[in-house]
CSV table of C-alpha atoms in Angstrom, one decimal:
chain,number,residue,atom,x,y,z
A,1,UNK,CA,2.5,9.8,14.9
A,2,UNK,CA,0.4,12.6,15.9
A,3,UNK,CA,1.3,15.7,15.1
A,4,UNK,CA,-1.0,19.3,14.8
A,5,UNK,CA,-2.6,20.1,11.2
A,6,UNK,CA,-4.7,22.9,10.7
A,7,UNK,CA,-6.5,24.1,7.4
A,8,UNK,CA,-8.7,26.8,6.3
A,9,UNK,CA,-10.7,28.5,9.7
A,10,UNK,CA,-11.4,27.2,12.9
A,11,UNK,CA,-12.5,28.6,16.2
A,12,UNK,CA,-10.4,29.8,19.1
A,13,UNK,CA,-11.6,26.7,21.3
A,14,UNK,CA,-13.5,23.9,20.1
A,15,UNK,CA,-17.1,23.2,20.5
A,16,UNK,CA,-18.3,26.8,20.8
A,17,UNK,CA,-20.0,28.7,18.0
A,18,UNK,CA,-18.5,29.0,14.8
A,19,UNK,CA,-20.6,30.6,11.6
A,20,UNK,CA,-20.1,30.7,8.1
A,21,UNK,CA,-21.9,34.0,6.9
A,22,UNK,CA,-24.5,34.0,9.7
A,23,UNK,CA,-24.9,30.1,9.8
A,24,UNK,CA,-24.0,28.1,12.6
A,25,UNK,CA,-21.6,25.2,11.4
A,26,UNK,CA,-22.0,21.8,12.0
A,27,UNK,CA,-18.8,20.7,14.4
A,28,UNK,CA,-17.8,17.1,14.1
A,29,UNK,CA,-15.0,14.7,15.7
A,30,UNK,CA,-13.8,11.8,13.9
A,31,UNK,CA,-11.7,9.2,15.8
A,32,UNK,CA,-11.1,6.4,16.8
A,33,UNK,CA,-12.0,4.3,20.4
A,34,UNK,CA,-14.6,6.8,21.0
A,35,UNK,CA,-13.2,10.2,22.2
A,36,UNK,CA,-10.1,8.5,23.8
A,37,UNK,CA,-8.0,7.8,20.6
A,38,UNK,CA,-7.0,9.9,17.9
A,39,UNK,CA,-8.9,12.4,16.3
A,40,UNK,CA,-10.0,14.9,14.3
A,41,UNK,CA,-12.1,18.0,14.4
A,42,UNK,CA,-14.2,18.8,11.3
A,43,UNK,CA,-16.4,21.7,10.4
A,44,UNK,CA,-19.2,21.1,7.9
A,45,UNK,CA,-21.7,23.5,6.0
A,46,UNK,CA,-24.2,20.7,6.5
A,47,UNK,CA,-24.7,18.1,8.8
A,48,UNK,CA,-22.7,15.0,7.7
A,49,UNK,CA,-25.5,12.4,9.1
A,50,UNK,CA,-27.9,12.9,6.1
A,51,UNK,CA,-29.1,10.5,4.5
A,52,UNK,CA,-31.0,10.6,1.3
A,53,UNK,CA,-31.5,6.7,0.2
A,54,UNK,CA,-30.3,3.7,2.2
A,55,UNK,CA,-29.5,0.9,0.4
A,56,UNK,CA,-29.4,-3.1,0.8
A,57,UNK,CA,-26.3,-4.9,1.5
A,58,UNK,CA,-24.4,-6.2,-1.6
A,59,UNK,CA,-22.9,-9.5,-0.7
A,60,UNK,CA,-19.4,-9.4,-0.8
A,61,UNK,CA,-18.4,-12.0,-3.3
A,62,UNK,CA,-14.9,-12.8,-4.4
A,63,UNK,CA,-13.9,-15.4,-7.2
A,64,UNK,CA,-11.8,-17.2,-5.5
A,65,UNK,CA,-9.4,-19.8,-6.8
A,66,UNK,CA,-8.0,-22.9,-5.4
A,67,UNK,CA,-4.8,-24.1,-6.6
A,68,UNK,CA,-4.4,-27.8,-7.2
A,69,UNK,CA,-0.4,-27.4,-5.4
A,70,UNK,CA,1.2,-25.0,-2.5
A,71,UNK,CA,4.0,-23.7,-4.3
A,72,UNK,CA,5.1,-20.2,-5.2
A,73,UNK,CA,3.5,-18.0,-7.9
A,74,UNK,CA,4.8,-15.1,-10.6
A,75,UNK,CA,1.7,-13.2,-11.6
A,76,UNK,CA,2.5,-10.9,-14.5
A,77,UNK,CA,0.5,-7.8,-14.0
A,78,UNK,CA,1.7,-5.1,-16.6
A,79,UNK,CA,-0.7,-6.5,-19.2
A,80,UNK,CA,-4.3,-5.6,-17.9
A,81,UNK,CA,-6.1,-3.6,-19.7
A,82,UNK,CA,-7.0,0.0,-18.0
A,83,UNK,CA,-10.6,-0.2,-16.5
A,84,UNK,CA,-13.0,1.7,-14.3
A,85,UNK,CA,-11.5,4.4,-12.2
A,86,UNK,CA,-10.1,4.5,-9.0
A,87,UNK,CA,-12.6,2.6,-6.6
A,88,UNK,CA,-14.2,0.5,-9.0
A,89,UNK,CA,-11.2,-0.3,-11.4
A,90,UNK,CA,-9.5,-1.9,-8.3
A,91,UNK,CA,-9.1,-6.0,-9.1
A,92,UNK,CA,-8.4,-8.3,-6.3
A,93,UNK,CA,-5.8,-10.1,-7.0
A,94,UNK,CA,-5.1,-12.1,-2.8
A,95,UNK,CA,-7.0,-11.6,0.5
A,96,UNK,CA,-7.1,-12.9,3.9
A,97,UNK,CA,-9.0,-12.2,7.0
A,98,UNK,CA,-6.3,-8.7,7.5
A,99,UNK,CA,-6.0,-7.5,4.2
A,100,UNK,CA,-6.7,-7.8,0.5
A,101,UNK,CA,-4.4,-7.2,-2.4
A,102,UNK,CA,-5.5,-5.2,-5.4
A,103,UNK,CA,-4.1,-4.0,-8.9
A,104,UNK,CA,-5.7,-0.8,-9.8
A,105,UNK,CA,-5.1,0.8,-13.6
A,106,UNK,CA,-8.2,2.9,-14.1
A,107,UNK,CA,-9.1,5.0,-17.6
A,108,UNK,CA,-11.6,7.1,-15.7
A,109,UNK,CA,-12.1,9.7,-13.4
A,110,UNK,CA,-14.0,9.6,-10.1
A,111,UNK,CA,-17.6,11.8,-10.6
A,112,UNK,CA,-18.3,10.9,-6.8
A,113,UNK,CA,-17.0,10.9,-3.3
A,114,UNK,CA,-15.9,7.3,-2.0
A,115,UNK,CA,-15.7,6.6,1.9
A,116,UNK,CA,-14.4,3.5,3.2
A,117,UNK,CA,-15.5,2.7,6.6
A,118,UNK,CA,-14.8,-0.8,7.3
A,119,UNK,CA,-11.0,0.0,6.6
A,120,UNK,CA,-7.6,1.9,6.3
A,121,UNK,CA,-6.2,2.3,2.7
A,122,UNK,CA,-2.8,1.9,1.3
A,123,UNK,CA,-2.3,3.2,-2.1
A,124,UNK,CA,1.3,2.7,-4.1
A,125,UNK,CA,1.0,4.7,-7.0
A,126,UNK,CA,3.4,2.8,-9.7
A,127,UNK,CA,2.8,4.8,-12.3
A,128,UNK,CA,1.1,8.7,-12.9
A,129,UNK,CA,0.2,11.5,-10.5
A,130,UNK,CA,-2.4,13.7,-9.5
A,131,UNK,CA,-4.3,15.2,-6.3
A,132,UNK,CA,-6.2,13.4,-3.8
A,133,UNK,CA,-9.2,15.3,-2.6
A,134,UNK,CA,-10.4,14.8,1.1
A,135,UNK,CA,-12.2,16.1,3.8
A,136,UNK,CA,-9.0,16.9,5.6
A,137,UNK,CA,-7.8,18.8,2.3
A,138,UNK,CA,-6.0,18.1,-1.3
A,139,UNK,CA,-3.3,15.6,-1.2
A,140,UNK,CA,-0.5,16.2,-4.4
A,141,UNK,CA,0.6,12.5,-5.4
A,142,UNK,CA,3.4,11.3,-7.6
A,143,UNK,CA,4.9,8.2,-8.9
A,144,UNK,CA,6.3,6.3,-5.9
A,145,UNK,CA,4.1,8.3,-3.2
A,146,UNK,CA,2.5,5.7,-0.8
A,147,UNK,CA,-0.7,7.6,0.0
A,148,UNK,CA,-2.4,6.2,3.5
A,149,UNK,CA,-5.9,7.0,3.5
A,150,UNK,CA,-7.4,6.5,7.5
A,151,UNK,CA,-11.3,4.6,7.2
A,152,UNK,CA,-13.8,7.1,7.4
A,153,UNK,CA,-12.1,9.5,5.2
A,154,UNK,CA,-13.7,10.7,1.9
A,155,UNK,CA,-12.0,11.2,-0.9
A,156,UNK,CA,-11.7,11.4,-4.7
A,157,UNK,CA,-8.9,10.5,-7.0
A,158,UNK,CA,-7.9,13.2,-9.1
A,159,UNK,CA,-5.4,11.9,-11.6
A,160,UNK,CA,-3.0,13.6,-14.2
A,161,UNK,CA,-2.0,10.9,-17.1
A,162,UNK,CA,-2.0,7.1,-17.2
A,163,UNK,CA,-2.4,5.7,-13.2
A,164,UNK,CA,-1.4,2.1,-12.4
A,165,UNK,CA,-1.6,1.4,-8.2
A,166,UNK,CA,-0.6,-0.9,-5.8
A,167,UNK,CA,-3.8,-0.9,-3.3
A,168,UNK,CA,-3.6,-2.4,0.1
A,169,UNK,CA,-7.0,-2.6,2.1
A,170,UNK,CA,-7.2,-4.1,6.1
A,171,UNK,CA,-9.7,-3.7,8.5
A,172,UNK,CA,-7.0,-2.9,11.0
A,173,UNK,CA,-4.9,0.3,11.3
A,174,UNK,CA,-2.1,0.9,9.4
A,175,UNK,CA,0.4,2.1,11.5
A,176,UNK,CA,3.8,3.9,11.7
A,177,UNK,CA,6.4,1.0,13.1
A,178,UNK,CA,6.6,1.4,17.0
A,179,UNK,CA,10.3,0.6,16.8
A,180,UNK,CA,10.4,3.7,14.6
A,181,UNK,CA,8.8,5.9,17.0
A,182,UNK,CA,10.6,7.3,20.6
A,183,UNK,CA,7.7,7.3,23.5
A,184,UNK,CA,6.1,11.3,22.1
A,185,UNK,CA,5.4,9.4,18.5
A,186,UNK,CA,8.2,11.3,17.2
A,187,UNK,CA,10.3,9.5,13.9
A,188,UNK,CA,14.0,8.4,15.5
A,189,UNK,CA,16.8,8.4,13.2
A,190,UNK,CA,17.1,5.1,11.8
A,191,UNK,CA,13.5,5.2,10.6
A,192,UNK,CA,13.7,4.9,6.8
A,193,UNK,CA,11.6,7.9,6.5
A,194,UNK,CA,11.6,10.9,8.3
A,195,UNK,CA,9.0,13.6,9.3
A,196,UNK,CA,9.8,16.1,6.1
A,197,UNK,CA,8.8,12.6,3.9
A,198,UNK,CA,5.1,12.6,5.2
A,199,UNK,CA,3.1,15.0,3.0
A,200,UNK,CA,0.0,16.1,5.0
A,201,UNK,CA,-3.1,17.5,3.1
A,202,UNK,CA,-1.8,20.8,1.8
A,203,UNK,CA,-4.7,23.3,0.6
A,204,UNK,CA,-8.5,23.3,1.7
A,205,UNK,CA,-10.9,23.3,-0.8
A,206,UNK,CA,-14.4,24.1,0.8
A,207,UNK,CA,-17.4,22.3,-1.4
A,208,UNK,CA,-20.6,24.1,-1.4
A,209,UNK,CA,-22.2,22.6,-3.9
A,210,UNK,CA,-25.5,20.6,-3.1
A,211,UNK,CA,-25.9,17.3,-4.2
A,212,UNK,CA,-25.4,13.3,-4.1
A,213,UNK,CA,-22.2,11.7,-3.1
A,214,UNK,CA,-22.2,8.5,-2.7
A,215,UNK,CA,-20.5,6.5,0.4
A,216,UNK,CA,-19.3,2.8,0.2
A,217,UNK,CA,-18.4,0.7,3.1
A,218,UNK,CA,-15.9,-1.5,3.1
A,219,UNK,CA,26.0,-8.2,7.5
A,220,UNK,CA,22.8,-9.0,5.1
A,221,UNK,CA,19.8,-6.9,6.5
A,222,UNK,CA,16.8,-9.0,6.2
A,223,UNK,CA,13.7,-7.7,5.1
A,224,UNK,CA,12.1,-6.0,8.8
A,225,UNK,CA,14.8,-3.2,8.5
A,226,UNK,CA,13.0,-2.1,5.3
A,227,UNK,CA,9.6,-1.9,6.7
A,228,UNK,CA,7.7,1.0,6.1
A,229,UNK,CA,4.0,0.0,7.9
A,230,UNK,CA,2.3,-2.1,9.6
A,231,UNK,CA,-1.3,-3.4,9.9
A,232,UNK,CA,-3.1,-6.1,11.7
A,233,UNK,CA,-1.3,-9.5,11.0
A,234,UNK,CA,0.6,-8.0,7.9
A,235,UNK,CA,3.2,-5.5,7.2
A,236,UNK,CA,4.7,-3.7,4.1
A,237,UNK,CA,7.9,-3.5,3.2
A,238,UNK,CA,10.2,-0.8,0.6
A,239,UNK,CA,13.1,-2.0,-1.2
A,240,UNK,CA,14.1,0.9,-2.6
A,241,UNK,CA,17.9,2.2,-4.3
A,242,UNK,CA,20.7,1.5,-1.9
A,243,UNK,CA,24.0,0.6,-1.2
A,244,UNK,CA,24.6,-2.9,-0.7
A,245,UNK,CA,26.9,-4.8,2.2
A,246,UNK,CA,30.3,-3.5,2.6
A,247,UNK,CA,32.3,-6.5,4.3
A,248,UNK,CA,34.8,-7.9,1.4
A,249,UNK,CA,33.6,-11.9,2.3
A,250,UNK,CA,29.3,-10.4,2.2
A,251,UNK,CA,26.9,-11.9,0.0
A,252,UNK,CA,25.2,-9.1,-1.0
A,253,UNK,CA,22.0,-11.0,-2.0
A,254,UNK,CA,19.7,-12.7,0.9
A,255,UNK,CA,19.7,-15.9,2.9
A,256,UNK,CA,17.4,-18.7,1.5
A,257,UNK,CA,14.2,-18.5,3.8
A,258,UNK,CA,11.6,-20.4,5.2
A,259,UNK,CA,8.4,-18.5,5.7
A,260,UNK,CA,7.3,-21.0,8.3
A,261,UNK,CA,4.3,-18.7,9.4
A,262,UNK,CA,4.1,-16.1,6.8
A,263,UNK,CA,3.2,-15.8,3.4
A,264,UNK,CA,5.6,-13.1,1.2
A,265,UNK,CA,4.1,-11.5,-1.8
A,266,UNK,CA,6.7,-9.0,-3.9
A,267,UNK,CA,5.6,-6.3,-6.6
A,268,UNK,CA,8.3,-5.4,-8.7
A,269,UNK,CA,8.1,-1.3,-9.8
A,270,UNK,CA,11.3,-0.8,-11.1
A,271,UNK,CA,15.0,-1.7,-12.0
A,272,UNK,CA,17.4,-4.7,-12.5
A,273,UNK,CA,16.2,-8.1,-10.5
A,274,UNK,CA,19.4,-9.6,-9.3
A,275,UNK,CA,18.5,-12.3,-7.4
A,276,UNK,CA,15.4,-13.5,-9.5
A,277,UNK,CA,15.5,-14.3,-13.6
A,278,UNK,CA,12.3,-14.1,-15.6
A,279,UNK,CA,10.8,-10.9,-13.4
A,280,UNK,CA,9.5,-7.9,-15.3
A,281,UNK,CA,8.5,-4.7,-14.2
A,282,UNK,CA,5.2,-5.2,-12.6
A,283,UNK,CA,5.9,-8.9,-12.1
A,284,UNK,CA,4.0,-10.1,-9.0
A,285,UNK,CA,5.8,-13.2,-6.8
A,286,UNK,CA,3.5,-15.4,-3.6
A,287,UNK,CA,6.4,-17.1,-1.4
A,288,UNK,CA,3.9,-19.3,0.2
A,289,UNK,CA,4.5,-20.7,4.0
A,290,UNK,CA,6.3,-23.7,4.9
A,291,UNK,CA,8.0,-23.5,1.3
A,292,UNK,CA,11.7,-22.5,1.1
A,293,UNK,CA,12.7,-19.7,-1.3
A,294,UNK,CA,16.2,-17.9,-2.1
A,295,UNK,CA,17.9,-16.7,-5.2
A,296,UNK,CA,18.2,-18.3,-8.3
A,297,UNK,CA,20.7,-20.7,-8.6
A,298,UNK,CA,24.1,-18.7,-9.8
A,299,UNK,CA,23.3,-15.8,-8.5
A,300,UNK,CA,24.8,-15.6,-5.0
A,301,UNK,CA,28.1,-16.2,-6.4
A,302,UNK,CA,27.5,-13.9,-9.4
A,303,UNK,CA,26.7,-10.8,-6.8
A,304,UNK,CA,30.2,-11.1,-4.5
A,305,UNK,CA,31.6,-7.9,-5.5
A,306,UNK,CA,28.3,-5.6,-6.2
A,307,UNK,CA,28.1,-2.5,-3.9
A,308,UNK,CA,24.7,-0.7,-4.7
A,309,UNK,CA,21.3,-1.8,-5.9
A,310,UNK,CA,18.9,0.3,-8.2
A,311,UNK,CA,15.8,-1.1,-8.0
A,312,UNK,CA,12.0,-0.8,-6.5
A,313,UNK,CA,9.7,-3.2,-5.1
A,314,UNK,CA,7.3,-3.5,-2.8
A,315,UNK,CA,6.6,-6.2,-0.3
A,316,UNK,CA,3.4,-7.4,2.1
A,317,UNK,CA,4.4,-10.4,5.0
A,318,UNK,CA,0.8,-11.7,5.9
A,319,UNK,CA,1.2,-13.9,9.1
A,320,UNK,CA,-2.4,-15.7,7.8
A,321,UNK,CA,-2.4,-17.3,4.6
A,322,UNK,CA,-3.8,-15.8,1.4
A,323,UNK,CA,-6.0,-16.5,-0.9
A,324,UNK,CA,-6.0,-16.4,-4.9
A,325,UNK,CA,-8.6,-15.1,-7.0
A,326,UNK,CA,-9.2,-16.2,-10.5
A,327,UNK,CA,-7.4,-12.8,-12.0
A,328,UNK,CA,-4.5,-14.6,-10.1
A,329,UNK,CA,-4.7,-18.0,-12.0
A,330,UNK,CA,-5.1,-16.1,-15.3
A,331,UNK,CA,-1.9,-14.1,-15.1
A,332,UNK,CA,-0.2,-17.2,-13.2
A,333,UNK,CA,3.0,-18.1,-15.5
A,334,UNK,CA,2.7,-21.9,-14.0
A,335,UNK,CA,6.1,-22.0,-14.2
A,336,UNK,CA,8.0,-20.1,-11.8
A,337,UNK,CA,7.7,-22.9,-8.7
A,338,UNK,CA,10.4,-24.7,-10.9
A,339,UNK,CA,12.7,-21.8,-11.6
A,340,UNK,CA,15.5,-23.1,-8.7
A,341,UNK,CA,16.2,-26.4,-11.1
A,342,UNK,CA,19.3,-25.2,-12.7
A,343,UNK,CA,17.2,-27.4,-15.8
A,344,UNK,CA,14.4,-25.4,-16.1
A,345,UNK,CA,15.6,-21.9,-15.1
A,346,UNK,CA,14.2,-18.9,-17.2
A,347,UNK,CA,17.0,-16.6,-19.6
A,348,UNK,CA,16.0,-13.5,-18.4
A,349,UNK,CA,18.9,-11.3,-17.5
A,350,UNK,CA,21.0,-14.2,-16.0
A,351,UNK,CA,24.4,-12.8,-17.8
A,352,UNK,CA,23.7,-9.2,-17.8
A,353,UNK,CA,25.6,-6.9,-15.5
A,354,UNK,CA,24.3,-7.4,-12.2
A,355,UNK,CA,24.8,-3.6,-11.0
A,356,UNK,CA,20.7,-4.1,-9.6
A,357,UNK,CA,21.3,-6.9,-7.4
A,358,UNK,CA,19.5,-6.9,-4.2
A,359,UNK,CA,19.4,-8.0,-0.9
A,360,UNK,CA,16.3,-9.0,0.0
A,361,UNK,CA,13.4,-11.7,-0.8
């Protein structure tokens, strides 16, 4: 969704002269499909193709594990241990060929500059807020914020208090819905979001310090009318606070589902869990494909009567399958494929008031 942004000074027209104090400033366009997709115009005090050192490669190497069984998976997640900061802190938790899943708590600040180029970003900040400092400007962020960073974009993280993110990586775009969008790109009205919800960079900071920065490559509504973006083969999903199905025969909680060519991973952020027992705040679940999943046994009858739901969570369909990495198998609970037998189903808040029930996974 295109829409006009302009910061700090610019000339009249673009690509004629410009100075800064006498100097002529170095005039830049950064988009995409060559100069027939979208872009952006950037002014720099330097030229942006200098290069002072050019490293090797670094083998990407993930530690990948293989499960003995395809079945689903809780991961609980609110027990790491802060490291690293913001680029480096990130810990891959599942990947495929169109995006890769990481759980970012970091205990220190970015010193540097970080550009990826080999992708777009998605951040969910859980927990903490701060600024994000670009080359397009500062951007404020604040617990719940998705912050969408395009490849190509540098940037630093700077946080205010404890940070815990969400981070969503894909060498494809990451894209506004098209459904969402009328044929000038503008938001219609059943998007879940609308244009005063997207927070553009808002100040311009000009650096004129010399120096290195490094750059790194690299009735029921069912789930698709929460979507919030899409990417190449994936798409993420917001179940946020709402009001629940009003019919007096609904089932306010979802169908039981066969992902028959998708694979469903949840990350719960906040509130009451009504259709799941044994999920915590932070709690990670992998629906696998070809593997039915649905509420806990109880709980469809239990909800018949609930109107609104208070919780948070946030959801990635991948249409490939993914794969785990060791962090996975150590925060794996083991147990959770077996939490439909009525047997072997955990306490948890199975006779609490159900005022959080949802409607989804």
């Amino acid at each position: 969704m295109p829409f006009y942004q302009r910061l700090g000074e610019v000339p009249r027209k673009r690509h004629i002269q410009f100075r800064d104090n006498g100097t002529l400033l170095t005039e830049e366009v950064m988009g995409l499909e060559g100069f027939s997709g979208n872009e952006s115009i950037l002014y720099h005090l330097t030229s942006p193709c200098r290069v002072t050192k050019v490293d090797e490669f670094e083998s990407i190497e993930r530690d990948e594990w293989v499960p003995d069984g395809h079945q689903h998976r809780h991961f609980a997640t609110m027990g790491l241990e802060p490291e690293g900061d913001a680029i480096n802190g990130r810990r891959l938790l599942m990947w495929n060929e169109d995006v890769e899943i990481s759980l970012c708590r970091p205990d220190t600040e970015m010193d540097y500059f970080f550009r990826n180029g080999e992708g777009d970003e998605v951040i969910f900040v859980h927990e903490g807020a701060g600024t994000l400092e670009t080359i397009f400007g500062d951007v404020p962020y604040k617990e719940g914020d998705y912050i969408v960073v395009p490849r190509g974009t540098t940037y630093r993280f700077k946080p205010e208090g404890e940070q815990r993110y969400l981070v969503f990586e894909s060498p494809g775009l990451i894209e506004i819905p098209e459904r969402y969008r009328n044929e000038y790109g503008q938001l219609l009205e059943h998007a879940p979001y609308y244009h005063r919800d997207i927070h553009p960079p808002t100040e311009l900071h000009t650096h004129r310090d010399r120096g290195e920065f490094p750059i790194t490559g690299r009735i029921h509504m069912p789930p698709p009318s929460h979507q919030t973006f899409e990417g190449r083969n994936f798409v993420i999903c917001s179940f946020c606070p709402r009001k629940l199905d009003f019919d007096p025969l609904a089932i306010p909680i979802p169908y039981h589902h066969s992902n028959l060519n998708s694979e469903e991973m949840i990350y719960y952020v906040s509130g009451n869990f009504g259709s799941r027992r044994g999920i915590e705040v932070g709690s990670v679940t992998l629906h696998p494909s070809g593997i039915p999943h649905g509420p806990h046994p109880g709980l469809a009858e239990k909800s018949i009567g609930q109107t609104e739901t208070h919780e948070l969570a946030v959801m990635c369909d991948t249409f490939h399958p993914l794969r785990l990495t060791k962090l996975a198998k150590k925060l794996d609970d083991g147990e959770y494929a077996y939490s439909w037998l009525e047997e072997r189903a955990p306490a948890g808040d199975s006779d609490e008031d159900p005022a959080g029930v949802t409607s989804h996974f």
